[in-house]
Each structure stands twice: as C-alpha cells, then as structure tokens.
Amino acid sequence: MILRTSMPSPFGRMVKIAADVIGMIADMSVVSADTNDPNDNLRQQNPLGKIPTLLVGDDILYDTRVIFDYFDQLSMEKHGKSILFPGSGMDIIREKTRLARVIGMLDAGILVVYESRFRPENMRVDSFVEYQLEKVTRSFAEIKAEHPVYENGAAPTASDIALACALDHFDYRKQLDWRDHCPSLASWMIDFSNAVASYKPTLPDDIDVADWR
Amino acid sequence: MILRTSMPSPFGRMVKIAADVIGMIADMSVVSADTNDPNDNLRQQNPLGKIPTLLVGDDILYDTRVIFDYFDQLSMEKHGKSILFPGSGMDIIREKTRLARVIGMLDAGILVVYESRFRPENMRVDSFVEYQLEKVTRSFAEIKAEHPVYENGAAPTASDIALACALDHFDYRKQLDWRDHCPSLASWMIDFSNAVASYKPTLPDDIDVADWR
C-alpha cells in the first residue's frame, strides 16, 4: 500500500495511526503529496486532489472514512474482529457518527485556515469564520457533556484516533484553543499518548510542546 | 425516523431516495430544517448544524454517509442483502470511493455557491472558485472515461443515487454544465429517472425542465 499525504494533514495522520493500530503499518509506504502543486500526480490519482489517498494494487481509495472502512475489513480478516468500529448494529453507526462529528469539526477548522491562506487580508469575511468556528465550539460542548475519558488502551476506535489528531491540529493551526471549551480533553490526550504507540512518531515536527507530546 | 433536511439539499434528497430504495420510506417523516437560522433546533441536534440529520429513537445520526451505512444495515436485516453497497470486500470499498468522489464534487460545488452567498461581490476570489471547479471537472473526466451506463434498475447503489442528485444539483445551482464534461450522463439520467420511483417526487420544485424530469 502507498499512502499519499503530507506531514501536517490531520487526516493523513489518522490513516497512519489506524494502519499501526490494525498491525498493517509495515505494509504501507508514504509518498509525500502537495495538494497545492498542480504538477503533483495526486490530481491524476484522486480527481478531488485531496489527501489522504491510498493506492492498493490497481485500486485508488479515498477519502479518510473509506480508507478506515477498508482497514476495518483488513482488521476483520487479520484479527477476526473490528478495532476501529467495535460492536455491532447501532454501536457501529454511533461510532461512525462520532467520527463524522470530528471530521466535521476539522472541515470547519480547515475552512477557517483557508480564509487566510487563499485570500488577501481585505477579502476575508469574519462572519464566515465565526460561522465555521461555532460548529467546532458546539461540538466541543457536546463532547464535554459526554465526560470523555480515554479507556481504549492500545486499541483506539476510529473516533478516538480522529479526536487526537483533531486536537493536535487545532493546536498546530491555532484556529481556537480547545482547552477553553473542553478542558478534560487534556488528560484524555495524556492517556491516549501513553497508550497509542504511533501517536508521537506521527506528530508534525514543528508543533508546540504539551504535556502529552 | 425523522429526517431533518431542506428541499434543495442534494444530500437530503439522497437520503430520501435511499430510504425508498430499501423500502423504509413509510417509516420516515421529514421535518424541514433551516441551516441558516440560529434558532432552528437543528444546531442542538447536530452540533455541525448540517443536513441531513436523522433522528432514530434517542439516536441522532449524521452525515449522509453514516445514514447510508445505517440504511445498509436495515437493508441487510430486511432483505438479507445490501442494495446500496452490493458485493463484498473490495467491491464495497470501491463503491464507497465512488460515493466519496460524488460527495467531494458536491462539496466543491457548494463552496462555489458559498463564495457568492456569504460574501459581498468585491470580496469574492476567482482563483478559489476555479480551484474548486477543477475538482469537479477532473471528476467528470474520470467518470466519462468509465463510460457510465445506468443498469441497476429499481436498485440503485449509493453512488448511483448520489450521482443523480449531484447532476440535478449542478443544474439547480448552475456552478457548471456537466453536459460539457460528460455528455453521456444525459442518457444515464433518463434511465435512472425511468427506473427509480422516488427520483421525480424528490426533485426541487423550481428546477429547470430536462428530458428526464
């Protein structure tokens, strides 16, 4: 398997951690991709020009959630059980909704970053940034009400992996400080970092220090 | 089940058609939602404030792909087989990638619409619109190369449903004319419309006429 991604991508990082969790990291090599470079062959591989994109034989798989579903099949074959989406029936659907929530938070955060990356300063619209950030803060309020405690050890679920990568990404791009909205996630991150081997090796090089990094 | 959506949403329409395809439409009522209204309780139900959102007992499910996975479970229970993601193993993952492609096209198209909806005219950035539209046109080039023919009759797959809704949405919001990029999809739409009972009843009221509408 070849993974096209870039070091700062939270979605690419999720795929790396998930591959390690299901015991497939040795079968995956990473080839860096630049989504901003029209000459990068990423746009021929994935017409959306997005990362992560996973090459498996002649198949090209995207996006993150599809790759997670593929890894889940591999995990079932290899271990006889699901690690990323444990349980059955509605348990799986609830886990997928939690994953969709984190991905929605990141998508909103990325639009906040794009507002400055793609626009001259006098063409940025504060109300658009505020509209996106409210999606993130409402989601943190919901997570806070769920009293999150990290308890899955070396077998994080899909939404656990996504949440760890999302929190680091908010620290990295600084759209907002999640500690203001859900402070208990700091101890969640310490427990996740201590339990999941691929957490530290997949951090962006230049991210700020924290107790769990 | 209660579906929160609005008539013009291509994603909400996908969910309605999928519910009909798996034989569950009679169990679902629709309660209109306004994503732009901060007082709509949608934002309490789904912190991302997005449609479609599906209420199932005490569970709240989003987004479209999660709802499709839930419907797929219902279909397996009810019919003993998958209609939305037929086959097994990599067949399912390929179908999910095709679905992700169509959703990515729509997401790019929606950012094009937002560029005018959320911004005064002098704050719109043409290069951003162009960057998004290129994702759509590259995807149409890929679909064209696949020589699409609609052959699934009354049992469309998830990506079939998504594609029909996406083509209508591009006609509705007029970001681009897909006939310029993949003309054979016009006969695909005629065949889909003739075969899928919920196609016409779910059209937006004020969409332009076409041979298949």
mmCIF file with all atom_site columns, C-alpha atoms in Angstrom, chain B residues 99-205:
data_model
loop_
_atom_site.group_PDB
_atom_site.id
_atom_site.type_symbol
_atom_site.label_atom_id
_atom_site.label_alt_id
_atom_site.label_comp_id
_atom_site.label_asym_id
_atom_site.label_entity_id
_atom_site.label_seq_id
_atom_site.pdbx_PDB_ins_code
_atom_site.Cartn_x
_atom_site.Cartn_y
_atom_site.Cartn_z
_atom_site.occupancy
_atom_site.B_iso_or_equiv
_atom_site.pdbx_formal_charge
_atom_site.auth_seq_id
_atom_site.auth_comp_id
_atom_site.auth_asym_id
_atom_site.auth_atom_id
_atom_site.pdbx_PDB_model_num
ATOM 1   C CA . LEU B 1 99  ? -19.660 7.743  -3.331  1.00 0.00 ? 99  LEU B CA 1
ATOM 2   C CA . ALA B 1 100 ? -16.827 9.808  -1.773  1.00 0.00 ? 100 ALA B CA 1
ATOM 3   C CA . ARG B 1 101 ? -15.998 11.131 -5.243  1.00 0.00 ? 101 ARG B CA 1
ATOM 4   C CA . VAL B 1 102 ? -19.545 12.380 -5.850  1.00 0.00 ? 102 VAL B CA 1
ATOM 5   C CA . ILE B 1 103 ? -19.763 13.863 -2.342  1.00 0.00 ? 103 ILE B CA 1
ATOM 6   C CA . GLY B 1 104 ? -16.403 15.580 -2.920  1.00 0.00 ? 104 GLY B CA 1
ATOM 7   C CA . MET B 1 105 ? -17.750 17.044 -6.184  1.00 0.00 ? 105 MET B CA 1
ATOM 8   C CA . LEU B 1 106 ? -20.805 18.377 -4.375  1.00 0.00 ? 106 LEU B CA 1
ATOM 9   C CA . ASP B 1 107 ? -18.715 19.754 -1.501  1.00 0.00 ? 107 ASP B CA 1
ATOM 10  C CA . ALA B 1 108 ? -16.563 21.643 -4.014  1.00 0.00 ? 108 ALA B CA 1
ATOM 11  C CA . GLY B 1 109 ? -19.705 22.891 -5.798  1.00 0.00 ? 109 GLY B CA 1
ATOM 12  C CA . ILE B 1 110 ? -21.197 24.059 -2.512  1.00 0.00 ? 110 ILE B CA 1
ATOM 13  C CA . LEU B 1 111 ? -18.057 26.101 -1.736  1.00 0.00 ? 111 LEU B CA 1
ATOM 14  C CA . VAL B 1 112 ? -18.557 27.764 -5.133  1.00 0.00 ? 112 VAL B CA 1
ATOM 15  C CA . VAL B 1 113 ? -22.143 28.672 -4.154  1.00 0.00 ? 113 VAL B CA 1
ATOM 16  C CA . TYR B 1 114 ? -20.981 29.887 -0.719  1.00 0.00 ? 114 TYR B CA 1
ATOM 17  C CA . GLU B 1 115 ? -18.420 32.161 -2.383  1.00 0.00 ? 115 GLU B CA 1
ATOM 18  C CA . SER B 1 116 ? -21.327 34.308 -3.573  1.00 0.00 ? 116 SER B CA 1
ATOM 19  C CA . ARG B 1 117 ? -23.822 33.571 -0.785  1.00 0.00 ? 117 ARG B CA 1
ATOM 20  C CA . PHE B 1 118 ? -21.606 34.599 2.152   1.00 0.00 ? 118 PHE B CA 1
ATOM 21  C CA . ARG B 1 119 ? -19.534 37.347 0.528   1.00 0.00 ? 119 ARG B CA 1
ATOM 22  C CA . PRO B 1 120 ? -20.092 40.803 -0.868  1.00 0.00 ? 120 PRO B CA 1
ATOM 23  C CA . GLU B 1 121 ? -19.249 40.899 -4.590  1.00 0.00 ? 121 GLU B CA 1
ATOM 24  C CA . ASN B 1 122 ? -15.906 42.700 -4.159  1.00 0.00 ? 122 ASN B CA 1
ATOM 25  C CA . MET B 1 123 ? -14.704 40.021 -1.705  1.00 0.00 ? 123 MET B CA 1
ATOM 26  C CA . ARG B 1 124 ? -15.043 37.003 -3.980  1.00 0.00 ? 124 ARG B CA 1
ATOM 27  C CA . VAL B 1 125 ? -11.845 35.266 -5.052  1.00 0.00 ? 125 VAL B CA 1
ATOM 28  C CA . ASP B 1 126 ? -11.970 33.862 -8.589  1.00 0.00 ? 126 ASP B CA 1
ATOM 29  C CA . SER B 1 127 ? -8.942  31.610 -8.070  1.00 0.00 ? 127 SER B CA 1
ATOM 30  C CA . PHE B 1 128 ? -10.715 29.865 -5.166  1.00 0.00 ? 128 PHE B CA 1
ATOM 31  C CA . VAL B 1 129 ? -13.806 29.239 -7.318  1.00 0.00 ? 129 VAL B CA 1
ATOM 32  C CA . GLU B 1 130 ? -11.602 27.951 -10.132 1.00 0.00 ? 130 GLU B CA 1
ATOM 33  C CA . TYR B 1 131 ? -9.683  25.648 -7.740  1.00 0.00 ? 131 TYR B CA 1
ATOM 34  C CA . GLN B 1 132 ? -12.961 24.101 -6.552  1.00 0.00 ? 132 GLN B CA 1
ATOM 35  C CA . LEU B 1 133 ? -14.461 23.768 -10.048 1.00 0.00 ? 133 LEU B CA 1
ATOM 36  C CA . GLU B 1 134 ? -11.348 21.950 -11.256 1.00 0.00 ? 134 GLU B CA 1
ATOM 37  C CA . LYS B 1 135 ? -12.050 19.218 -8.679  1.00 0.00 ? 135 LYS B CA 1
ATOM 38  C CA . VAL B 1 136 ? -15.476 18.811 -10.272 1.00 0.00 ? 136 VAL B CA 1
ATOM 39  C CA . THR B 1 137 ? -14.285 18.826 -13.873 1.00 0.00 ? 137 THR B CA 1
ATOM 40  C CA . ARG B 1 138 ? -11.461 16.341 -13.164 1.00 0.00 ? 138 ARG B CA 1
ATOM 41  C CA . SER B 1 139 ? -14.035 14.054 -11.547 1.00 0.00 ? 139 SER B CA 1
ATOM 42  C CA . PHE B 1 140 ? -16.337 14.307 -14.565 1.00 0.00 ? 140 PHE B CA 1
ATOM 43  C CA . ALA B 1 141 ? -13.359 13.464 -16.818 1.00 0.00 ? 141 ALA B CA 1
ATOM 44  C CA . GLU B 1 142 ? -12.787 10.313 -14.762 1.00 0.00 ? 142 GLU B CA 1
ATOM 45  C CA . ILE B 1 143 ? -16.495 9.367  -14.862 1.00 0.00 ? 143 ILE B CA 1
ATOM 46  C CA . LYS B 1 144 ? -16.545 9.958  -18.639 1.00 0.00 ? 144 LYS B CA 1
ATOM 47  C CA . ALA B 1 145 ? -13.583 7.588  -19.043 1.00 0.00 ? 145 ALA B CA 1
ATOM 48  C CA . GLU B 1 146 ? -15.590 4.932  -17.169 1.00 0.00 ? 146 GLU B CA 1
ATOM 49  C CA . HIS B 1 147 ? -18.312 5.088  -19.891 1.00 0.00 ? 147 HIS B CA 1
ATOM 50  C CA . PRO B 1 148 ? -21.199 5.190  -17.417 1.00 0.00 ? 148 PRO B CA 1
ATOM 51  C CA . VAL B 1 149 ? -24.389 3.325  -18.306 1.00 0.00 ? 149 VAL B CA 1
ATOM 52  C CA . TYR B 1 150 ? -27.204 3.061  -15.773 1.00 0.00 ? 150 TYR B CA 1
ATOM 53  C CA . GLU B 1 151 ? -28.006 -0.628 -15.365 1.00 0.00 ? 151 GLU B CA 1
ATOM 54  C CA . ASN B 1 152 ? -29.207 -1.089 -11.790 1.00 0.00 ? 152 ASN B CA 1
ATOM 55  C CA . GLY B 1 153 ? -32.949 -0.644 -12.386 1.00 0.00 ? 153 GLY B CA 1
ATOM 56  C CA . ALA B 1 154 ? -35.003 -0.072 -9.242  1.00 0.00 ? 154 ALA B CA 1
ATOM 57  C CA . ALA B 1 155 ? -31.992 -0.960 -7.039  1.00 0.00 ? 155 ALA B CA 1
ATOM 58  C CA . PRO B 1 156 ? -29.533 1.915  -7.461  1.00 0.00 ? 156 PRO B CA 1
ATOM 59  C CA . THR B 1 157 ? -26.311 1.761  -5.461  1.00 0.00 ? 157 THR B CA 1
ATOM 60  C CA . ALA B 1 158 ? -25.255 4.540  -3.090  1.00 0.00 ? 158 ALA B CA 1
ATOM 61  C CA . SER B 1 159 ? -23.086 6.219  -5.722  1.00 0.00 ? 159 SER B CA 1
ATOM 62  C CA . ASP B 1 160 ? -25.852 5.945  -8.347  1.00 0.00 ? 160 ASP B CA 1
ATOM 63  C CA . ILE B 1 161 ? -28.225 7.800  -6.025  1.00 0.00 ? 161 ILE B CA 1
ATOM 64  C CA . ALA B 1 162 ? -25.547 10.367 -5.184  1.00 0.00 ? 162 ALA B CA 1
ATOM 65  C CA . LEU B 1 163 ? -24.678 10.961 -8.837  1.00 0.00 ? 163 LEU B CA 1
ATOM 66  C CA . ALA B 1 164 ? -28.308 11.554 -9.876  1.00 0.00 ? 164 ALA B CA 1
ATOM 67  C CA . CYS B 1 165 ? -28.754 14.047 -7.026  1.00 0.00 ? 165 CYS B CA 1
ATOM 68  C CA . ALA B 1 166 ? -25.434 15.737 -7.816  1.00 0.00 ? 166 ALA B CA 1
ATOM 69  C CA . LEU B 1 167 ? -26.214 16.229 -11.518 1.00 0.00 ? 167 LEU B CA 1
ATOM 70  C CA . ASP B 1 168 ? -29.576 17.785 -10.665 1.00 0.00 ? 168 ASP B CA 1
ATOM 71  C CA . HIS B 1 169 ? -27.888 19.962 -8.031  1.00 0.00 ? 169 HIS B CA 1
ATOM 72  C CA . PHE B 1 170 ? -25.360 21.283 -10.562 1.00 0.00 ? 170 PHE B CA 1
ATOM 73  C CA . ASP B 1 171 ? -28.289 22.162 -12.827 1.00 0.00 ? 171 ASP B CA 1
ATOM 74  C CA . TYR B 1 172 ? -30.118 23.759 -9.902  1.00 0.00 ? 172 TYR B CA 1
ATOM 75  C CA . ARG B 1 173 ? -27.241 25.916 -8.598  1.00 0.00 ? 173 ARG B CA 1
ATOM 76  C CA . LYS B 1 174 ? -25.624 26.318 -12.035 1.00 0.00 ? 174 LYS B CA 1
ATOM 77  C CA . GLN B 1 175 ? -21.997 26.139 -10.925 1.00 0.00 ? 175 GLN B CA 1
ATOM 78  C CA . LEU B 1 176 ? -21.216 24.429 -14.233 1.00 0.00 ? 176 LEU B CA 1
ATOM 79  C CA . ASP B 1 177 ? -22.943 22.473 -17.037 1.00 0.00 ? 177 ASP B CA 1
ATOM 80  C CA . TRP B 1 178 ? -21.943 18.826 -16.635 1.00 0.00 ? 178 TRP B CA 1
ATOM 81  C CA . ARG B 1 179 ? -23.136 18.097 -20.212 1.00 0.00 ? 179 ARG B CA 1
ATOM 82  C CA . ASP B 1 180 ? -19.991 19.903 -21.398 1.00 0.00 ? 180 ASP B CA 1
ATOM 83  C CA . HIS B 1 181 ? -17.829 17.468 -19.409 1.00 0.00 ? 181 HIS B CA 1
ATOM 84  C CA . CYS B 1 182 ? -19.655 14.124 -19.572 1.00 0.00 ? 182 CYS B CA 1
ATOM 85  C CA . PRO B 1 183 ? -22.478 14.275 -22.144 1.00 0.00 ? 183 PRO B CA 1
ATOM 86  C CA . SER B 1 184 ? -23.294 10.564 -21.862 1.00 0.00 ? 184 SER B CA 1
ATOM 87  C CA . LEU B 1 185 ? -24.676 11.201 -18.379 1.00 0.00 ? 185 LEU B CA 1
ATOM 88  C CA . ALA B 1 186 ? -27.806 12.639 -20.046 1.00 0.00 ? 186 ALA B CA 1
ATOM 89  C CA . SER B 1 187 ? -28.909 9.169  -21.178 1.00 0.00 ? 187 SER B CA 1
ATOM 90  C CA . TRP B 1 188 ? -27.752 7.794  -17.797 1.00 0.00 ? 188 TRP B CA 1
ATOM 91  C CA . MET B 1 189 ? -30.190 10.224 -16.164 1.00 0.00 ? 189 MET B CA 1
ATOM 92  C CA . ILE B 1 190 ? -33.049 9.158  -18.448 1.00 0.00 ? 190 ILE B CA 1
ATOM 93  C CA . ASP B 1 191 ? -32.513 5.517  -17.498 1.00 0.00 ? 191 ASP B CA 1
ATOM 94  C CA . PHE B 1 192 ? -32.166 6.345  -13.775 1.00 0.00 ? 192 PHE B CA 1
ATOM 95  C CA . SER B 1 193 ? -35.297 8.515  -13.791 1.00 0.00 ? 193 SER B CA 1
ATOM 96  C CA . ASN B 1 194 ? -37.331 5.808  -15.563 1.00 0.00 ? 194 ASN B CA 1
ATOM 97  C CA . ALA B 1 195 ? -36.216 3.104  -13.133 1.00 0.00 ? 195 ALA B CA 1
ATOM 98  C CA . VAL B 1 196 ? -36.151 4.789  -9.718  1.00 0.00 ? 196 VAL B CA 1
ATOM 99  C CA . ALA B 1 197 ? -39.625 5.640  -8.410  1.00 0.00 ? 197 ALA B CA 1
ATOM 100 C CA . SER B 1 198 ? -38.540 8.330  -5.942  1.00 0.00 ? 198 SER B CA 1
ATOM 101 C CA . TYR B 1 199 ? -36.469 10.276 -8.457  1.00 0.00 ? 199 TYR B CA 1
ATOM 102 C CA . LYS B 1 200 ? -39.218 12.640 -9.667  1.00 0.00 ? 200 LYS B CA 1
ATOM 103 C CA . PRO B 1 201 ? -41.116 13.151 -6.364  1.00 0.00 ? 201 PRO B CA 1
ATOM 104 C CA . THR B 1 202 ? -37.889 14.339 -4.693  1.00 0.00 ? 202 THR B CA 1
ATOM 105 C CA . LEU B 1 203 ? -36.905 16.931 -7.317  1.00 0.00 ? 203 LEU B CA 1
ATOM 106 C CA . PRO B 1 204 ? -36.668 20.544 -6.116  1.00 0.00 ? 204 PRO B CA 1
ATOM 107 C CA . ASP B 1 205 ? -39.916 22.308 -7.156  1.00 0.00 ? 205 ASP B CA 1
#
